Amino acid sequence: QVQLVESGGGLVQAGGSLRLSCAASGSIFAINAMGWYRLTPGKQRELVAVITSGGSTNYADSVKGRATISRDNSKNTVYLLMNSLKPEDTAVYYCNAYLITSMTMKSTSYWGQGTQVTVSS
């Protein structure tokens, strides 16, 4: 059984910063890409940032220059640091990981439970 557990969400004022963490645990053989998505009521799920196992990153245009995604492979953890937060960043942020479990030896997508980020104006 694999779990992705997010932490770090909360309420922050516009212009502030927040760091989200997502730790993967379970019978993990290897982790490929890890990323963050967000969902706002009435909108489609949006990719915020993704990082490959090799460290290559990609960001949504809406967060470029304000967000930094990183990972600690020794801890199976991915981070998202967001600066200069705006009210439009308010959303539920979900962690995603493509990983290979020891059971299946196949790359499968897993999701965290989501963490609420609210940015007040």
mmCIF file of N, CA and C in Angstrom:
data_model
loop_
_atom_site.group_PDB
_atom_site.id
_atom_site.type_symbol
_atom_site.label_atom_id
_atom_site.label_comp_id
_atom_site.label_asym_id
_atom_site.label_seq_id
_atom_site.Cartn_x
_atom_site.Cartn_y
_atom_site.Cartn_z
ATOM 1 N N GLN A 1 0.851 -1.186 0.000
ATOM 2 C CA GLN A 1 0.000 0.000 0.000
ATOM 3 C C GLN A 1 0.892 1.243 0.000
ATOM 4 N N VAL A 2 0.560 2.184 -0.868
ATOM 5 C CA VAL A 2 1.328 3.421 -0.982
ATOM 6 C C VAL A 2 0.468 4.580 -0.510
ATOM 7 N N GLN A 3 1.074 5.479 0.191
ATOM 8 C CA GLN A 3 0.370 6.689 0.640
ATOM 9 C C GLN A 3 1.189 7.922 0.290
ATOM 10 N N LEU A 4 0.490 8.969 -0.115
ATOM 11 C CA LEU A 4 1.092 10.288 -0.270
ATOM 12 C C LEU A 4 0.421 11.188 0.743
ATOM 13 N N VAL A 5 1.199 11.766 1.625
ATOM 14 C CA VAL A 5 0.649 12.602 2.680
ATOM 15 C C VAL A 5 1.190 14.021 2.531
ATOM 16 N N GLU A 6 0.256 14.949 2.311
ATOM 17 C CA GLU A 6 0.636 16.345 2.151
ATOM 18 C C GLU A 6 0.550 17.077 3.476
ATOM 19 N N SER A 7 1.322 18.137 3.575
ATOM 20 C CA SER A 7 1.255 19.017 4.737
ATOM 21 C C SER A 7 1.724 20.408 4.317
ATOM 22 N N GLY A 8 1.397 21.376 5.146
ATOM 23 C CA GLY A 8 1.895 22.725 4.917
ATOM 24 C C GLY A 8 0.878 23.718 4.412
ATOM 25 N N GLY A 9 -0.333 23.263 4.131
ATOM 26 C CA GLY A 9 -1.344 24.209 3.681
ATOM 27 C C GLY A 9 -1.816 25.081 4.824
ATOM 28 N N GLY A 10 -2.640 26.055 4.490
ATOM 29 C CA GLY A 10 -3.168 26.932 5.523
ATOM 30 C C GLY A 10 -3.610 28.257 4.966
ATOM 31 N N LEU A 11 -3.776 29.196 5.866
ATOM 32 C CA LEU A 11 -4.216 30.542 5.511
ATOM 33 C C LEU A 11 -3.008 31.467 5.530
ATOM 34 N N VAL A 12 -2.859 32.231 4.478
ATOM 35 C CA VAL A 12 -1.737 33.161 4.385
ATOM 36 C C VAL A 12 -2.213 34.439 3.715
ATOM 37 N N GLN A 13 -1.608 35.531 4.076
ATOM 38 C CA GLN A 13 -1.974 36.806 3.462
ATOM 39 C C GLN A 13 -1.325 36.944 2.087
ATOM 40 N N ALA A 14 -1.967 37.706 1.252
ATOM 41 C CA ALA A 14 -1.406 37.978 -0.069
ATOM 42 C C ALA A 14 -0.011 38.565 0.075
ATOM 43 N N GLY A 15 0.883 38.072 -0.772
ATOM 44 C CA GLY A 15 2.273 38.508 -0.694
ATOM 45 C C GLY A 15 3.138 37.610 0.160
ATOM 46 N N GLY A 16 2.487 36.723 0.899
ATOM 47 C CA GLY A 16 3.216 35.826 1.784
ATOM 48 C C GLY A 16 3.731 34.595 1.068
ATOM 49 N N SER A 17 4.305 33.689 1.854
ATOM 50 C CA SER A 17 4.902 32.466 1.315
ATOM 51 C C SER A 17 4.359 31.249 2.046
ATOM 52 N N LEU A 18 4.467 30.129 1.363
ATOM 53 C CA LEU A 18 4.014 28.868 1.935
ATOM 54 C C LEU A 18 4.856 27.751 1.343
ATOM 55 N N ARG A 19 5.149 26.740 2.156
ATOM 56 C CA ARG A 19 5.841 25.582 1.630
ATOM 57 C C ARG A 19 5.008 24.340 1.894
ATOM 58 N N LEU A 20 4.681 23.657 0.818
ATOM 59 C CA LEU A 20 3.939 22.404 0.912
ATOM 60 C C LEU A 20 4.923 21.243 0.835
ATOM 61 N N SER A 21 4.594 20.187 1.565
ATOM 62 C CA SER A 21 5.402 18.978 1.539
ATOM 63 C C SER A 21 4.510 17.790 1.229
ATOM 64 N N CYS A 22 5.089 16.803 0.584
ATOM 65 C CA CYS A 22 4.353 15.575 0.282
ATOM 66 C C CYS A 22 5.316 14.415 0.407
ATOM 67 N N ALA A 23 5.016 13.526 1.340
ATOM 68 C CA ALA A 23 5.871 12.377 1.582
ATOM 69 C C ALA A 23 5.184 11.110 1.107
ATOM 70 N N ALA A 24 5.903 10.345 0.323
ATOM 71 C CA ALA A 24 5.396 9.060 -0.151
ATOM 72 C C ALA A 24 5.941 7.952 0.732
ATOM 73 N N SER A 25 5.071 7.014 1.059
ATOM 74 C CA SER A 25 5.499 5.895 1.906
ATOM 75 C C SER A 25 4.831 4.608 1.434
ATOM 76 N N GLY A 26 5.405 3.499 1.846
ATOM 77 C CA GLY A 26 4.863 2.210 1.461
ATOM 78 C C GLY A 26 5.909 1.383 0.738
ATOM 79 N N SER A 27 5.440 0.398 0.025
ATOM 80 C CA SER A 27 6.327 -0.522 -0.686
ATOM 81 C C SER A 27 6.737 0.089 -2.029
ATOM 82 N N ILE A 28 7.624 1.062 -1.951
ATOM 83 C CA ILE A 28 8.038 1.809 -3.124
ATOM 84 C C ILE A 28 9.362 1.292 -3.651
ATOM 85 N N PHE A 29 9.369 0.955 -4.923
ATOM 86 C CA PHE A 29 10.609 0.517 -5.563
ATOM 87 C C PHE A 29 11.360 1.709 -6.137
ATOM 88 N N ALA A 30 10.610 2.598 -6.779
ATOM 89 C CA ALA A 30 11.217 3.799 -7.373
ATOM 90 C C ALA A 30 10.140 4.837 -7.618
ATOM 91 N N ILE A 31 10.558 6.101 -7.603
ATOM 92 C CA ILE A 31 9.631 7.196 -7.886
ATOM 93 C C ILE A 31 10.107 7.943 -9.109
ATOM 94 N N ASN A 32 9.238 8.115 -10.062
ATOM 95 C CA ASN A 32 9.574 8.865 -11.265
ATOM 96 C C ASN A 32 9.204 10.332 -11.035
ATOM 97 N N ALA A 33 8.308 10.869 -11.822
ATOM 98 C CA ALA A 33 7.943 12.273 -11.670
ATOM 99 C C ALA A 33 7.067 12.488 -10.440
ATOM 100 N N MET A 34 7.243 13.628 -9.829
ATOM 101 C CA MET A 34 6.384 14.064 -8.730
ATOM 102 C C MET A 34 5.918 15.472 -9.047
ATOM 103 N N GLY A 35 4.707 15.774 -8.637
ATOM 104 C CA GLY A 35 4.197 17.095 -8.982
ATOM 105 C C GLY A 35 3.096 17.561 -8.065
ATOM 106 N N TRP A 36 2.710 18.795 -8.309
ATOM 107 C CA TRP A 36 1.626 19.412 -7.564
ATOM 108 C C TRP A 36 0.569 19.915 -8.533
ATOM 109 N N TYR A 37 -0.662 19.654 -8.197
ATOM 110 C CA TYR A 37 -1.818 20.148 -8.937
ATOM 111 C C TYR A 37 -2.688 20.925 -7.962
ATOM 112 N N ARG A 38 -3.565 21.749 -8.522
ATOM 113 C CA ARG A 38 -4.511 22.439 -7.653
ATOM 114 C C ARG A 38 -5.883 22.461 -8.303
ATOM 115 N N LEU A 39 -6.875 22.521 -7.426
ATOM 116 C CA LEU A 39 -8.256 22.489 -7.875
ATOM 117 C C LEU A 39 -9.031 23.579 -7.166
ATOM 118 N N THR A 40 -9.673 24.393 -7.978
ATOM 119 C CA THR A 40 -10.520 25.465 -7.463
ATOM 120 C C THR A 40 -11.943 25.183 -7.907
ATOM 121 N N PRO A 41 -12.934 25.398 -7.043
ATOM 122 C CA PRO A 41 -14.324 25.161 -7.447
ATOM 123 C C PRO A 41 -14.670 25.885 -8.741
ATOM 124 N N GLY A 42 -15.265 25.158 -9.651
ATOM 125 C CA GLY A 42 -15.672 25.753 -10.922
ATOM 126 C C GLY A 42 -14.586 25.749 -11.975
ATOM 127 N N LYS A 43 -13.391 25.304 -11.620
ATOM 128 C CA LYS A 43 -12.284 25.263 -12.571
ATOM 129 C C LYS A 43 -11.765 23.835 -12.712
ATOM 130 N N GLN A 44 -11.050 23.617 -13.788
ATOM 131 C CA GLN A 44 -10.442 22.316 -13.982
ATOM 132 C C GLN A 44 -9.170 22.208 -13.150
ATOM 133 N N ARG A 45 -8.791 20.966 -12.875
ATOM 134 C CA ARG A 45 -7.547 20.742 -12.158
ATOM 135 C C ARG A 45 -6.393 21.302 -12.973
ATOM 136 N N GLU A 46 -5.491 21.999 -12.302
ATOM 137 C CA GLU A 46 -4.386 22.670 -12.979
ATOM 138 C C GLU A 46 -3.056 22.110 -12.480
ATOM 139 N N LEU A 47 -2.183 21.805 -13.412
ATOM 140 C CA LEU A 47 -0.834 21.428 -13.028
ATOM 141 C C LEU A 47 -0.109 22.675 -12.549
ATOM 142 N N VAL A 48 0.467 22.613 -11.375
ATOM 143 C CA VAL A 48 1.209 23.744 -10.830
ATOM 144 C C VAL A 48 2.692 23.601 -11.155
ATOM 145 N N ALA A 49 3.236 22.443 -10.832
ATOM 146 C CA ALA A 49 4.660 22.218 -11.065
ATOM 147 C C ALA A 49 4.938 20.726 -11.034
ATOM 148 N N VAL A 50 5.973 20.323 -11.754
ATOM 149 C CA VAL A 50 6.356 18.925 -11.782
ATOM 150 C C VAL A 50 7.876 18.834 -11.785
ATOM 151 N N ILE A 51 8.385 17.772 -11.195
ATOM 152 C CA ILE A 51 9.827 17.547 -11.167
ATOM 153 C C ILE A 51 10.089 16.079 -11.468
ATOM 154 N N THR A 52 11.020 15.828 -12.371
ATOM 155 C CA THR A 52 11.339 14.456 -12.737
ATOM 156 C C THR A 52 12.321 13.848 -11.740
ATOM 157 N N SER A 53 12.566 12.586 -11.906
ATOM 158 C CA SER A 53 13.518 11.921 -11.019
ATOM 159 C C SER A 53 14.918 12.492 -11.197
ATOM 160 N N GLY A 54 15.174 13.048 -12.362
ATOM 161 C CA GLY A 54 16.474 13.652 -12.620
ATOM 162 C C GLY A 54 16.588 15.093 -12.199
ATOM 163 N N GLY A 55 15.478 15.667 -11.747
ATOM 164 C CA GLY A 55 15.511 17.036 -11.249
ATOM 165 C C GLY A 55 15.038 18.088 -12.228
ATOM 166 N N SER A 56 14.626 17.693 -13.422
ATOM 167 C CA SER A 56 14.078 18.668 -14.365
ATOM 168 C C SER A 56 12.720 19.131 -13.869
ATOM 169 N N THR A 57 12.464 20.418 -14.071
ATOM 170 C CA THR A 57 11.224 20.992 -13.552
ATOM 171 C C THR A 57 10.419 21.683 -14.644
ATOM 172 N N ASN A 58 9.133 21.808 -14.390
ATOM 173 C CA ASN A 58 8.251 22.532 -15.289
ATOM 174 C C ASN A 58 7.176 23.188 -14.443
ATOM 175 N N TYR A 59 6.792 24.404 -14.814
ATOM 176 C CA TYR A 59 5.843 25.176 -14.026
ATOM 177 C C TYR A 59 4.716 25.702 -14.893
ATOM 178 N N ALA A 60 3.567 25.852 -14.271
ATOM 179 C CA ALA A 60 2.481 26.549 -14.933
ATOM 180 C C ALA A 60 2.867 28.010 -15.089
ATOM 181 N N ASP A 61 2.395 28.616 -16.174
ATOM 182 C CA ASP A 61 2.717 30.022 -16.404
ATOM 183 C C ASP A 61 2.256 30.896 -15.248
ATOM 184 N N SER A 62 1.164 30.499 -14.622
ATOM 185 C CA SER A 62 0.578 31.315 -13.557
ATOM 186 C C SER A 62 1.447 31.381 -12.300
ATOM 187 N N VAL A 63 2.392 30.454 -12.164
ATOM 188 C CA VAL A 63 3.233 30.440 -10.962
ATOM 189 C C VAL A 63 4.718 30.607 -11.271
ATOM 190 N N LYS A 64 5.065 30.708 -12.542
ATOM 191 C CA LYS A 64 6.476 30.854 -12.898
ATOM 192 C C LYS A 64 7.069 32.084 -12.235
ATOM 193 N N GLY A 65 8.242 31.895 -11.662
ATOM 194 C CA GLY A 65 8.899 32.994 -10.965
ATOM 195 C C GLY A 65 8.470 33.131 -9.521
ATOM 196 N N ARG A 66 7.397 32.453 -9.141
ATOM 197 C CA ARG A 66 6.907 32.530 -7.755
ATOM 198 C C ARG A 66 6.965 31.193 -7.044
ATOM 199 N N ALA A 67 7.115 30.128 -7.798
ATOM 200 C CA ALA A 67 7.080 28.789 -7.212
ATOM 201 C C ALA A 67 8.391 28.052 -7.480
ATOM 202 N N THR A 68 8.773 27.224 -6.539
ATOM 203 C CA THR A 68 9.939 26.362 -6.695
ATOM 204 C C THR A 68 9.577 24.973 -6.210
ATOM 205 N N ILE A 69 9.713 24.000 -7.097
ATOM 206 C CA ILE A 69 9.469 22.623 -6.722
ATOM 207 C C ILE A 69 10.816 21.932 -6.531
ATOM 208 N N SER A 70 10.891 21.104 -5.518
ATOM 209 C CA SER A 70 12.122 20.369 -5.243
ATOM 210 C C SER A 70 11.750 19.020 -4.646
ATOM 211 N N ARG A 71 12.730 18.148 -4.584
ATOM 212 C CA ARG A 71 12.465 16.836 -4.014
ATOM 213 C C ARG A 71 13.690 16.331 -3.273
ATOM 214 N N ASP A 72 13.416 15.511 -2.270
ATOM 215 C CA ASP A 72 14.465 14.834 -1.515
ATOM 216 C C ASP A 72 14.248 13.348 -1.736
ATOM 217 N N ASN A 73 15.024 12.776 -2.622
ATOM 218 C CA ASN A 73 14.817 11.376 -2.971
ATOM 219 C C ASN A 73 15.086 10.439 -1.798
ATOM 220 N N SER A 74 15.949 10.860 -0.885
ATOM 221 C CA SER A 74 16.235 10.001 0.269
ATOM 222 C C SER A 74 15.043 9.905 1.212
ATOM 223 N N LYS A 75 14.142 10.877 1.104
ATOM 224 C CA LYS A 75 12.950 10.906 1.961
ATOM 225 C C LYS A 75 11.668 10.673 1.166
ATOM 226 N N ASN A 76 11.795 10.411 -0.116
ATOM 227 C CA ASN A 76 10.612 10.230 -0.983
ATOM 228 C C ASN A 76 9.645 11.394 -0.821
ATOM 229 N N THR A 77 10.186 12.577 -0.785
ATOM 230 C CA THR A 77 9.379 13.769 -0.483
ATOM 231 C C THR A 77 9.570 14.828 -1.556
ATOM 232 N N VAL A 78 8.469 15.464 -1.904
ATOM 233 C CA VAL A 78 8.495 16.583 -2.834
ATOM 234 C C VAL A 78 7.983 17.814 -2.114
ATOM 235 N N TYR A 79 8.556 18.960 -2.455
ATOM 236 C CA TYR A 79 8.191 20.226 -1.822
ATOM 237 C C TYR A 79 7.737 21.218 -2.872
ATOM 238 N N LEU A 80 6.896 22.141 -2.450
ATOM 239 C CA LEU A 80 6.505 23.262 -3.301
ATOM 240 C C LEU A 80 6.567 24.520 -2.459
ATOM 241 N N LEU A 81 7.494 25.377 -2.803
ATOM 242 C CA LEU A 81 7.607 26.679 -2.140
ATOM 243 C C LEU A 81 6.966 27.719 -3.041
ATOM 244 N N MET A 82 6.017 28.421 -2.486
ATOM 245 C CA MET A 82 5.341 29.474 -3.255
ATOM 246 C C MET A 82 5.510 30.805 -2.551
ATOM 247 N N ASN A 83 6.001 31.774 -3.295
ATOM 248 C CA ASN A 83 6.192 33.124 -2.786
ATOM 249 C C ASN A 83 5.220 34.085 -3.461
ATOM 250 N N SER A 84 5.148 35.269 -2.919
ATOM 251 C CA SER A 84 4.284 36.314 -3.499
ATOM 252 C C SER A 84 2.900 35.771 -3.810
ATOM 253 N N LEU A 85 2.327 35.107 -2.839
ATOM 254 C CA LEU A 85 1.030 34.463 -3.043
ATOM 255 C C LEU A 85 -0.051 35.482 -3.341
ATOM 256 N N LYS A 86 -0.981 35.055 -4.202
ATOM 257 C CA LYS A 86 -2.096 35.897 -4.615
ATOM 258 C C LYS A 86 -3.403 35.211 -4.225
ATOM 259 N N PRO A 87 -4.463 35.976 -4.077
ATOM 260 C CA PRO A 87 -5.755 35.350 -3.768
ATOM 261 C C PRO A 87 -6.153 34.283 -4.789
ATOM 262 N N GLU A 88 -5.751 34.464 -6.031
ATOM 263 C CA GLU A 88 -6.102 33.466 -7.049
ATOM 264 C C GLU A 88 -5.318 32.169 -6.915
ATOM 265 N N ASP A 89 -4.355 32.125 -6.002
ATOM 266 C CA ASP A 89 -3.670 30.873 -5.703
ATOM 267 C C ASP A 89 -4.471 30.001 -4.739
ATOM 268 N N THR A 90 -5.557 30.553 -4.211
ATOM 269 C CA THR A 90 -6.397 29.795 -3.305
ATOM 270 C C THR A 90 -6.955 28.565 -4.008
ATOM 271 N N ALA A 91 -6.741 27.403 -3.421
ATOM 272 C CA ALA A 91 -7.163 26.146 -4.031
ATOM 273 C C ALA A 91 -6.829 25.001 -3.087
ATOM 274 N N VAL A 92 -7.315 23.835 -3.431
ATOM 275 C CA VAL A 92 -6.842 22.613 -2.785
ATOM 276 C C VAL A 92 -5.682 22.097 -3.619
ATOM 277 N N TYR A 93 -4.570 21.906 -2.991
ATOM 278 C CA TYR A 93 -3.362 21.466 -3.685
ATOM 279 C C TYR A 93 -3.173 19.964 -3.459
ATOM 280 N N TYR A 94 -2.970 19.264 -4.554
ATOM 281 C CA TYR A 94 -2.810 17.818 -4.513
ATOM 282 C C TYR A 94 -1.411 17.425 -4.983
ATOM 283 N N CYS A 95 -0.852 16.503 -4.275
ATOM 284 C CA CYS A 95 0.426 15.930 -4.656
ATOM 285 C C CYS A 95 0.176 14.714 -5.551
ATOM 286 N N ASN A 96 1.023 14.570 -6.552
ATOM 287 C CA ASN A 96 0.928 13.427 -7.451
ATOM 288 C C ASN A 96 2.310 12.819 -7.638
ATOM 289 N N ALA A 97 2.354 11.510 -7.726
ATOM 290 C CA ALA A 97 3.627 10.840 -7.972
ATOM 291 C C ALA A 97 3.406 9.634 -8.869
ATOM 292 N N TYR A 98 4.271 9.512 -9.850
ATOM 293 C CA TYR A 98 4.320 8.293 -10.648
ATOM 294 C C TYR A 98 5.403 7.424 -10.027
ATOM 295 N N LEU A 99 4.979 6.312 -9.466
ATOM 296 C CA LEU A 99 5.965 5.493 -8.797
ATOM 297 C C LEU A 99 5.744 4.022 -9.086
ATOM 298 N N ILE A 100 6.806 3.278 -8.858
ATOM 299 C CA ILE A 100 6.782 1.845 -9.076
ATOM 300 C C ILE A 100 6.784 1.168 -7.709
ATOM 301 N N THR A 101 5.806 0.345 -7.464
ATOM 302 C CA THR A 101 5.762 -0.364 -6.191
ATOM 303 C C THR A 101 6.511 -1.686 -6.312
ATOM 304 N N SER A 102 6.916 -2.180 -5.168
ATOM 305 C CA SER A 102 7.620 -3.456 -5.140
ATOM 306 C C SER A 102 6.702 -4.601 -5.542
ATOM 307 N N MET A 103 5.394 -4.381 -5.369
ATOM 308 C CA MET A 103 4.424 -5.439 -5.673
ATOM 309 C C MET A 103 4.192 -5.584 -7.169
ATOM 310 N N THR A 104 3.986 -4.452 -7.836
ATOM 311 C CA THR A 104 3.574 -4.504 -9.239
ATOM 312 C C THR A 104 4.736 -4.331 -10.209
ATOM 313 N N MET A 105 5.737 -3.606 -9.777
ATOM 314 C CA MET A 105 6.870 -3.261 -10.650
ATOM 315 C C MET A 105 6.386 -2.546 -11.910
ATOM 316 N N LYS A 106 5.290 -1.782 -11.754
ATOM 317 C CA LYS A 106 4.760 -0.974 -12.852
ATOM 318 C C LYS A 106 4.608 0.453 -12.365
ATOM 319 N N SER A 107 4.828 1.404 -13.273
ATOM 320 C CA SER A 107 4.679 2.813 -12.912
ATOM 321 C C SER A 107 3.202 3.161 -12.859
ATOM 322 N N THR A 108 2.757 3.659 -11.726
ATOM 323 C CA THR A 108 1.353 3.984 -11.505
ATOM 324 C C THR A 108 1.255 5.352 -10.859
ATOM 325 N N SER A 109 0.191 6.054 -11.189
ATOM 326 C CA SER A 109 -0.034 7.384 -10.619
ATOM 327 C C SER A 109 -0.743 7.281 -9.275
ATOM 328 N N TYR A 110 -0.225 8.002 -8.303
ATOM 329 C CA TYR A 110 -0.832 8.071 -6.980
ATOM 330 C C TYR A 110 -1.079 9.525 -6.608
ATOM 331 N N TRP A 111 -2.122 9.730 -5.803
ATOM 332 C CA TRP A 111 -2.514 11.075 -5.383
ATOM 333 C C TRP A 111 -2.580 11.172 -3.861
ATOM 334 N N GLY A 112 -2.247 12.350 -3.387
ATOM 335 C CA GLY A 112 -2.456 12.655 -1.982
ATOM 336 C C GLY A 112 -3.890 13.066 -1.739
ATOM 337 N N GLN A 113 -4.202 13.346 -0.477
ATOM 338 C CA GLN A 113 -5.570 13.662 -0.108
ATOM 339 C C GLN A 113 -5.906 15.130 -0.325
ATOM 340 N N GLY A 114 -4.922 15.936 -0.561
ATOM 341 C CA GLY A 114 -5.136 17.355 -0.808
ATOM 342 C C GLY A 114 -4.940 18.192 0.447
ATOM 343 N N THR A 115 -4.460 19.391 0.249
ATOM 344 C CA THR A 115 -4.299 20.331 1.357
ATOM 345 C C THR A 115 -4.791 21.707 0.900
ATOM 346 N N GLN A 116 -5.566 22.336 1.746
ATOM 347 C CA GLN A 116 -6.174 23.618 1.390
ATOM 348 C C GLN A 116 -5.173 24.752 1.583
ATOM 349 N N VAL A 117 -5.075 25.579 0.561
ATOM 350 C CA VAL A 117 -4.304 26.820 0.651
ATOM 351 C C VAL A 117 -5.270 27.968 0.400
ATOM 352 N N THR A 118 -5.337 28.871 1.350
ATOM 353 C CA THR A 118 -6.209 30.033 1.225
ATOM 354 C C THR A 118 -5.370 31.293 1.361
ATOM 355 N N VAL A 119 -5.465 32.147 0.365
ATOM 356 C CA VAL A 119 -4.712 33.399 0.365
ATOM 357 C C VAL A 119 -5.700 34.545 0.513
ATOM 358 N N SER A 120 -5.566 35.290 1.583
ATOM 359 C CA SER A 120 -6.482 36.400 1.835
ATOM 360 C C SER A 120 -5.910 37.681 1.260
ATOM 361 N N SER A 121 -6.821 38.527 0.796
ATOM 362 C CA SER A 121 -6.372 39.789 0.182
ATOM 363 C C SER A 121 -6.247 40.896 1.218
#
